[in-house]
CSV table of C-alpha atoms in Angstrom, one decimal:
chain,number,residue,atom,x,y,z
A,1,UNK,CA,-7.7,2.8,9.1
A,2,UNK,CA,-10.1,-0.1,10.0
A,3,UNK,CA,-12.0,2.1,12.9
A,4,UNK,CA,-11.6,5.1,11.2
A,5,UNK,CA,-13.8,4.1,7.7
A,6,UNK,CA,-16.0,2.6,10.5
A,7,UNK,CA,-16.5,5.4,12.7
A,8,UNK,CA,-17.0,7.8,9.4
A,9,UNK,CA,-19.7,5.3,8.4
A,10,UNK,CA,-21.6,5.8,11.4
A,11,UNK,CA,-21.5,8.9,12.0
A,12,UNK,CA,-23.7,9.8,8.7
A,13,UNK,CA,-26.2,8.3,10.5
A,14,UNK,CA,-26.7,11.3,13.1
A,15,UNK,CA,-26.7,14.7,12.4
A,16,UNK,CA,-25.5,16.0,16.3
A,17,UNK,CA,-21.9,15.9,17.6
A,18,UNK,CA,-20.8,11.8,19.1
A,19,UNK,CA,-18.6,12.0,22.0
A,20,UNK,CA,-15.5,9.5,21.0
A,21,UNK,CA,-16.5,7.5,24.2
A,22,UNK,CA,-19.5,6.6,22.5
A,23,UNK,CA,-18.2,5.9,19.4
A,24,UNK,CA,-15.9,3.4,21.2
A,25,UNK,CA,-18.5,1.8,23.1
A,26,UNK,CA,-20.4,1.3,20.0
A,27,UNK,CA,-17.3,-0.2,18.4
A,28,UNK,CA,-16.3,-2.2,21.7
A,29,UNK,CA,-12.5,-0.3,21.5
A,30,UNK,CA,-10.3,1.7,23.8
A,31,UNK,CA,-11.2,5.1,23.6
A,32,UNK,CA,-7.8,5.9,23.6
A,33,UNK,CA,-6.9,3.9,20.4
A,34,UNK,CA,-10.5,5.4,18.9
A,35,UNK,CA,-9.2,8.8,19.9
A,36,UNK,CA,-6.3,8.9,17.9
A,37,UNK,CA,-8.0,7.2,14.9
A,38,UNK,CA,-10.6,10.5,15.4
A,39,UNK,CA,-7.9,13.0,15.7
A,40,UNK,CA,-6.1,12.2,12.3
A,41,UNK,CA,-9.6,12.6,10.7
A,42,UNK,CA,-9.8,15.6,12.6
A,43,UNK,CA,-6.5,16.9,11.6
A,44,UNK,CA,-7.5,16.0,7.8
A,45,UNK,CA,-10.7,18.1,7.6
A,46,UNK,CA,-12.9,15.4,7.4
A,47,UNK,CA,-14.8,15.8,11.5
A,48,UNK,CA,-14.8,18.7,13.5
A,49,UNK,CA,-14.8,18.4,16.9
A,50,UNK,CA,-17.5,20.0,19.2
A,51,UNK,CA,-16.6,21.1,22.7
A,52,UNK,CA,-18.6,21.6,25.7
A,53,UNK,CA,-21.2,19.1,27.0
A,54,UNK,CA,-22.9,18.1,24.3
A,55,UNK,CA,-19.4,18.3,22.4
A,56,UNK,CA,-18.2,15.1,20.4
A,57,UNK,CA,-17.4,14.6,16.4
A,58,UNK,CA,-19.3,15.2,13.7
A,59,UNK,CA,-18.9,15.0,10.0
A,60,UNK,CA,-17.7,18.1,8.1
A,61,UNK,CA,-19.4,18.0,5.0
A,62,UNK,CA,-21.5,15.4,2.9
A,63,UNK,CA,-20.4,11.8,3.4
A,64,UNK,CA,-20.9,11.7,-0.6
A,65,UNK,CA,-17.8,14.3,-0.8
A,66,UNK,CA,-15.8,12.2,1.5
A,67,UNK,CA,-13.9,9.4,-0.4
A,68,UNK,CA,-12.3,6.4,1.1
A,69,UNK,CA,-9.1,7.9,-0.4
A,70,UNK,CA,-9.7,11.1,2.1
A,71,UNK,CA,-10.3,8.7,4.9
A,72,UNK,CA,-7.2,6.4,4.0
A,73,UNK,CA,-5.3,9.9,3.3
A,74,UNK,CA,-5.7,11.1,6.7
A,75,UNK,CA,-4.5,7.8,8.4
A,76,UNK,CA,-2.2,6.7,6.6
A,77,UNK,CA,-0.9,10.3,5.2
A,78,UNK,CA,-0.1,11.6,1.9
A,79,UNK,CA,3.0,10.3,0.9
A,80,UNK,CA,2.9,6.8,-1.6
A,81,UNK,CA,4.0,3.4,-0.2
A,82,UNK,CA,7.3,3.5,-3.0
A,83,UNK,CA,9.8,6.2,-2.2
A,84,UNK,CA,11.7,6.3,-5.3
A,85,UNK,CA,15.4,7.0,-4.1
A,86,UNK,CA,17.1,7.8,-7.3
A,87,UNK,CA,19.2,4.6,-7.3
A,88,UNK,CA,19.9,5.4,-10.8
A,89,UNK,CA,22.3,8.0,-9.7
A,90,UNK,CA,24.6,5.8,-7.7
A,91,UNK,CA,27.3,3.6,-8.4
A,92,UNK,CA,29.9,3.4,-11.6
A,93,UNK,CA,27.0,3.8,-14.4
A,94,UNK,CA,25.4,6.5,-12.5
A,95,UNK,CA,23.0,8.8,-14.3
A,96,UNK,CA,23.7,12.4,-13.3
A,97,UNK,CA,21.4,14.7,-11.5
A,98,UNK,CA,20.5,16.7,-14.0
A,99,UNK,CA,19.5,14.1,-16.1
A,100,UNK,CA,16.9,12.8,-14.3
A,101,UNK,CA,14.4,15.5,-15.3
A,102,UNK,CA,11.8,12.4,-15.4
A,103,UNK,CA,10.9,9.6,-12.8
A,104,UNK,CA,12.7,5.9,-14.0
A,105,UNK,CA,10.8,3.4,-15.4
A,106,UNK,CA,10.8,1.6,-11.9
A,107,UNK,CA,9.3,4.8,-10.3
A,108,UNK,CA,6.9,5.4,-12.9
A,109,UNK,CA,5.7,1.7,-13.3
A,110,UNK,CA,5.1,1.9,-9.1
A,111,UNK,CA,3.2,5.7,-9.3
A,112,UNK,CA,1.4,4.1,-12.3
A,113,UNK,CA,-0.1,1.0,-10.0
A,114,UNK,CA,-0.7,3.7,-6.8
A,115,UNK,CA,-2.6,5.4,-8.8
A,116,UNK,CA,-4.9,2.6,-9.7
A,117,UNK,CA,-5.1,2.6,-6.1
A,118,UNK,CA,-6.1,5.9,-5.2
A,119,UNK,CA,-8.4,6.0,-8.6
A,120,UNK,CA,-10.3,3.1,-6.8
A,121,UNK,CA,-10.5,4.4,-3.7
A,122,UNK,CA,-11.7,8.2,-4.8
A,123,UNK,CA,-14.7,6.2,-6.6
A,124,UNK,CA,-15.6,5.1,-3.4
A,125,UNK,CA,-17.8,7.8,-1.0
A,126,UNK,CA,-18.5,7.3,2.7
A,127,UNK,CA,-21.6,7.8,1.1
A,128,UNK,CA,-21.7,4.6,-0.9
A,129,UNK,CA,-20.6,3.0,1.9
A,130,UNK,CA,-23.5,3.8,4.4
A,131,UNK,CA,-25.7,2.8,1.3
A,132,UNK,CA,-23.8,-0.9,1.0
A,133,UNK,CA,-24.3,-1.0,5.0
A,134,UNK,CA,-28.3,-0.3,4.7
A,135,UNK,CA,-28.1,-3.2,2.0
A,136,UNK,CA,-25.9,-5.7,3.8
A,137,UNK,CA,-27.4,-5.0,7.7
A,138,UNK,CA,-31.1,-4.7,6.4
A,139,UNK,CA,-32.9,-1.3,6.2
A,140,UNK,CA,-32.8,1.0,8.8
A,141,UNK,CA,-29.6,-0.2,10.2
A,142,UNK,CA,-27.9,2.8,10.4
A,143,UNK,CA,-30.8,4.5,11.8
A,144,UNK,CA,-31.0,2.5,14.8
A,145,UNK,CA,-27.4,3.1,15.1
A,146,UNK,CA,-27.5,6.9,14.8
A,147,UNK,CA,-30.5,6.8,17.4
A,148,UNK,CA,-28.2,5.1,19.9
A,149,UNK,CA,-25.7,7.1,19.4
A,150,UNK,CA,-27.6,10.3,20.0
A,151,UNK,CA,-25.9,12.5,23.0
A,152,UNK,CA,-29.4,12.7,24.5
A,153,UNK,CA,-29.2,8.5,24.9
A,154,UNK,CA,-25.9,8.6,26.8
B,1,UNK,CA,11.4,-2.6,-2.6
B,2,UNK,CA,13.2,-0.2,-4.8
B,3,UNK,CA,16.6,-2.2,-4.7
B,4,UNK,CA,14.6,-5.4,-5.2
B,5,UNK,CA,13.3,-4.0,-8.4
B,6,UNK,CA,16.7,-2.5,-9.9
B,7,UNK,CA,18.6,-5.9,-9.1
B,8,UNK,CA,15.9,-7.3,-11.2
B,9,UNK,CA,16.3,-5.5,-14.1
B,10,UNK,CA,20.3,-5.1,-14.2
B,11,UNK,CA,20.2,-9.2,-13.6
B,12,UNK,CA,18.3,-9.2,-17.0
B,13,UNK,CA,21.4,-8.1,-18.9
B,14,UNK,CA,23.7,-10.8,-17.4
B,15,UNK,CA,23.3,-14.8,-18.2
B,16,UNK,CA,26.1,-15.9,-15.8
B,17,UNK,CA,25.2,-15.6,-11.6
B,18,UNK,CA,26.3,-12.3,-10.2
B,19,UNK,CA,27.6,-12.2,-6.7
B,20,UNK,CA,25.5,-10.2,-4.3
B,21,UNK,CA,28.7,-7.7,-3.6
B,22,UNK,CA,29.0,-7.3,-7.3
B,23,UNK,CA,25.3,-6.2,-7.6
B,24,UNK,CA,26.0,-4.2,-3.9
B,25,UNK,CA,29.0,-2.0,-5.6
B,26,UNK,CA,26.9,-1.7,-9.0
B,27,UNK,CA,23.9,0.2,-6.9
B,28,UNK,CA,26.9,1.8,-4.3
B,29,UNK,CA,24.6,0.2,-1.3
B,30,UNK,CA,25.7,-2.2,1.7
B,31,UNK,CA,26.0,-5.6,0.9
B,32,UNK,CA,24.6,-6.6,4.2
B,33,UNK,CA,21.5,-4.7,3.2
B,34,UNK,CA,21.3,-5.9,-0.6
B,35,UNK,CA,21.7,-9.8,0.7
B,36,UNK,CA,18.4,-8.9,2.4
B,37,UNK,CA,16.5,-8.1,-0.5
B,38,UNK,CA,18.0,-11.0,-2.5
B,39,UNK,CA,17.5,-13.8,-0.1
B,40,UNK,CA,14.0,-12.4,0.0
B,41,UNK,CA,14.0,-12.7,-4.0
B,42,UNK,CA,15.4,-15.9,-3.6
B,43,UNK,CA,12.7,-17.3,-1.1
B,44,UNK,CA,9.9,-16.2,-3.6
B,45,UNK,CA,11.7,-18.0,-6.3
B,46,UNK,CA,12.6,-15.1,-8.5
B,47,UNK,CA,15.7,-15.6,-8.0
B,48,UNK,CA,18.8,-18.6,-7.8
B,49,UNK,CA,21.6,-18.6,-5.8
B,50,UNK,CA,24.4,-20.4,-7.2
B,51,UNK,CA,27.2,-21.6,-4.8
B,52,UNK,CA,30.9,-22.0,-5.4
B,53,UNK,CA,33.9,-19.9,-7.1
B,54,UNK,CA,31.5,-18.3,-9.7
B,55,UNK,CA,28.7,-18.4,-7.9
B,56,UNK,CA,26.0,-15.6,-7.5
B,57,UNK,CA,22.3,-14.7,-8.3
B,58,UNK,CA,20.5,-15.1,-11.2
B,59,UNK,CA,17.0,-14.8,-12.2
B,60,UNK,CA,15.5,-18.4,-12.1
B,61,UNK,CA,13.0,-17.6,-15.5
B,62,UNK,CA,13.1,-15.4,-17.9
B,63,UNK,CA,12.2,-11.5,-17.2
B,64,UNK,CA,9.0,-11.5,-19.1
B,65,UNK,CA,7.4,-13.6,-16.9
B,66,UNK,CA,8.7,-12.2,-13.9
B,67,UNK,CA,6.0,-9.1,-12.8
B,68,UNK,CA,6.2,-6.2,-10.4
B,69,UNK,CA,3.9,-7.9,-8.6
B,70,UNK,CA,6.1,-11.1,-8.2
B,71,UNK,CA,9.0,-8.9,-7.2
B,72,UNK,CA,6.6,-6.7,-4.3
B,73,UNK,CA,5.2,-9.5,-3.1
B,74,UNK,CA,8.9,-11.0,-2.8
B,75,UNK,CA,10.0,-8.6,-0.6
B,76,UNK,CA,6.4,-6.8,1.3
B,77,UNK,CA,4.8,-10.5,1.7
B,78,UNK,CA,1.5,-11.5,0.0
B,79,UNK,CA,-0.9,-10.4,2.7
B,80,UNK,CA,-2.9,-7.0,1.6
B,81,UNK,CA,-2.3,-3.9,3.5
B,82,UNK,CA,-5.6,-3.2,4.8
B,83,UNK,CA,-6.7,-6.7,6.8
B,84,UNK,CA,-10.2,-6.8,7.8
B,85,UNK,CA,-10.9,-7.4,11.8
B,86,UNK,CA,-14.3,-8.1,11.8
B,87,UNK,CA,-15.1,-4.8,13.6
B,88,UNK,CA,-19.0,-5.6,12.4
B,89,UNK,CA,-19.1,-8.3,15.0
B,90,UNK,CA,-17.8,-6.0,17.8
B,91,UNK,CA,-20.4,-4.0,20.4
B,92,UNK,CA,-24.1,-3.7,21.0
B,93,UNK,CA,-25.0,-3.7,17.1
B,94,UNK,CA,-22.5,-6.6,16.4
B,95,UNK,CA,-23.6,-9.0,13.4
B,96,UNK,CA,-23.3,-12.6,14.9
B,97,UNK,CA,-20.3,-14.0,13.2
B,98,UNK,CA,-22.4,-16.9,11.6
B,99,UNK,CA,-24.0,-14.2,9.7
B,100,UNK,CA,-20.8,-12.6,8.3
B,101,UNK,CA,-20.7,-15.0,5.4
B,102,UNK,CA,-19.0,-12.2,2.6
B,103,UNK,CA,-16.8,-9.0,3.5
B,104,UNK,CA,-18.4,-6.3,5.2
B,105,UNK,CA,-18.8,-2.9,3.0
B,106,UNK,CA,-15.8,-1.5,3.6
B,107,UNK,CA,-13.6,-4.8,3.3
B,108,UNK,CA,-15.4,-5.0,-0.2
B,109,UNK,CA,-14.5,-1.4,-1.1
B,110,UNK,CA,-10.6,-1.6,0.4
B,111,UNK,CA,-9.7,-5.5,-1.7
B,112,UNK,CA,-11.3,-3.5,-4.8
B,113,UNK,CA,-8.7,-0.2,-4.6
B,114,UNK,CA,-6.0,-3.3,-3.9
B,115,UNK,CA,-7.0,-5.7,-6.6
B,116,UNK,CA,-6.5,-2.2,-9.0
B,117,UNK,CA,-3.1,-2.0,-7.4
B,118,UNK,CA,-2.0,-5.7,-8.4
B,119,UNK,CA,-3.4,-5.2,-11.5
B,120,UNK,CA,-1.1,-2.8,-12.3
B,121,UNK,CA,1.3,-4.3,-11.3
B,122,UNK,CA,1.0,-7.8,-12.6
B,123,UNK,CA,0.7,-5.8,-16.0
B,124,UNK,CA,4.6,-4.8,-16.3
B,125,UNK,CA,7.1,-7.4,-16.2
B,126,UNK,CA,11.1,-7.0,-15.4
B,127,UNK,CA,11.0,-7.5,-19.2
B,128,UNK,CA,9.3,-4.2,-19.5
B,129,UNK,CA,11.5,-2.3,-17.2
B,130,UNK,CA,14.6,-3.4,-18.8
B,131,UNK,CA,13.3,-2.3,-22.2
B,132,UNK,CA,12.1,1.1,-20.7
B,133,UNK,CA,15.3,2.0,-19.3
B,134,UNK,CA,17.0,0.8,-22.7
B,135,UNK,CA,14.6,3.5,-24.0
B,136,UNK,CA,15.8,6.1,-21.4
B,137,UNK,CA,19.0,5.5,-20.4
B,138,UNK,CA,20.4,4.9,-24.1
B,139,UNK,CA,20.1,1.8,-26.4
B,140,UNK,CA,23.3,-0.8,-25.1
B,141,UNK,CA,22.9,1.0,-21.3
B,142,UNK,CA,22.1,-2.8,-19.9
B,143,UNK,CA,24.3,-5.0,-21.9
B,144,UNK,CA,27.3,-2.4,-20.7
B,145,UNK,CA,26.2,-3.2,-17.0
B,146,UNK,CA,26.1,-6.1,-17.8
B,147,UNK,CA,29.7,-6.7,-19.6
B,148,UNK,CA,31.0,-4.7,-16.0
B,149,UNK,CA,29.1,-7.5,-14.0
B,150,UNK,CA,29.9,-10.3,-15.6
B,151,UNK,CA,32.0,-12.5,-12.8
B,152,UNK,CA,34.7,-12.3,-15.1
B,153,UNK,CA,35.2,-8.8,-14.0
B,154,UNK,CA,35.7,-8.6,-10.9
């Protein structure tokens, strides 16, 4: 999760594909690890990959349409931490099925605070981010970044 | 988590300790796996285990003050889910650690969405719950599970 908000950070800073082995470098990581970090981004829609020799990842679309809930979405997947398992329909005061049109209260109090969660983290952009970096590393941060990360300096 | 939270709640309609297998047959689960989640309960302090012929768990205070958060930290641990490795001080652009005085950008943005999770959940209490399923399962649904697990009963 850590490498991938990282690496989608980054790479707003250039507009050319990064091969993942300079994204690791850049990161000090196993390009292995990166790789798979890179793939499930990838597989969400958020970087394409580029083949060929000047091949490597790029963004897919504005980092101010990619939220950190995209980002945490595509490593972590979909699905809410609480599975809700319908205990309510087991034992001797078991509801039955076709009762429970509606969640329990226990479900519903845990969607309500994942939702507070994902509402934070869709007010978030990579965008923003990249803008919090400039302010936190000093101007022009990200630029020298992007620069060395530029195929043409490999 | 979710067996956690509905032992909670049914322990709220019961004064007297409740043996675990009571509570295990109540929710039709393995009492192996339900001690888990009560010993967990039981290290946070949400819980009491009281030893001897009527022994059993009971909630150590009363439900009100006992939140969902109390409960999912209980069981998940305290620590947040994202942790913060410092990635900043890693590779050719690393920020010497002396410098890394506050939470990089992203650490900021991640303990934000989190805080709005455990604000949510520190807003419901087992006191809550219990009244919510009152309100869907049927007014007198608790104090019946409760009359059934009463040690009396068994």
């Amino acid at each position: 999760m850590e490498w991938a908000l990282h690496c989608c950070v980054v790479l707003t800073s250039v507009a050319e594909p990064v091969p993942a082995a300079r994204l690791a470098e850049l990161h000090d990581v196993s390009p292995t690890y990166l790789a798979k970090q890179l793939q499930a981004l990838s597989r969400a829609g958020l970087v394409h990959s580029v083949q060929g020799k000047s091949g490597g990842y790029v963004l897919t679309r504005s980092p101010a349409s990619i939220t950190l809930l995209d980002v945490v979405e595509a490593v972590d997947g979909p699905d809410p931490a609480f599975v809700c398992t319908e205990i309510r329909q087991r034992g001797p005061f078991a509801t039955p099925a076709e009762s429970c049109t509606t969640p329990c209260p226990v479900a519903r109090a845990m969607a309500t605070a994942e939702s507070a969660r994902r509402a934070a983290l869709s007010s978030v952009s990579i965008a923003d981010l990249a803008e919090q970096v400039e302010i936190s590393s000093g101007e022009g941060a990200l630029s020298s970044i992007g620069t060395w990360l530029a195929p043409g300096n490999v």
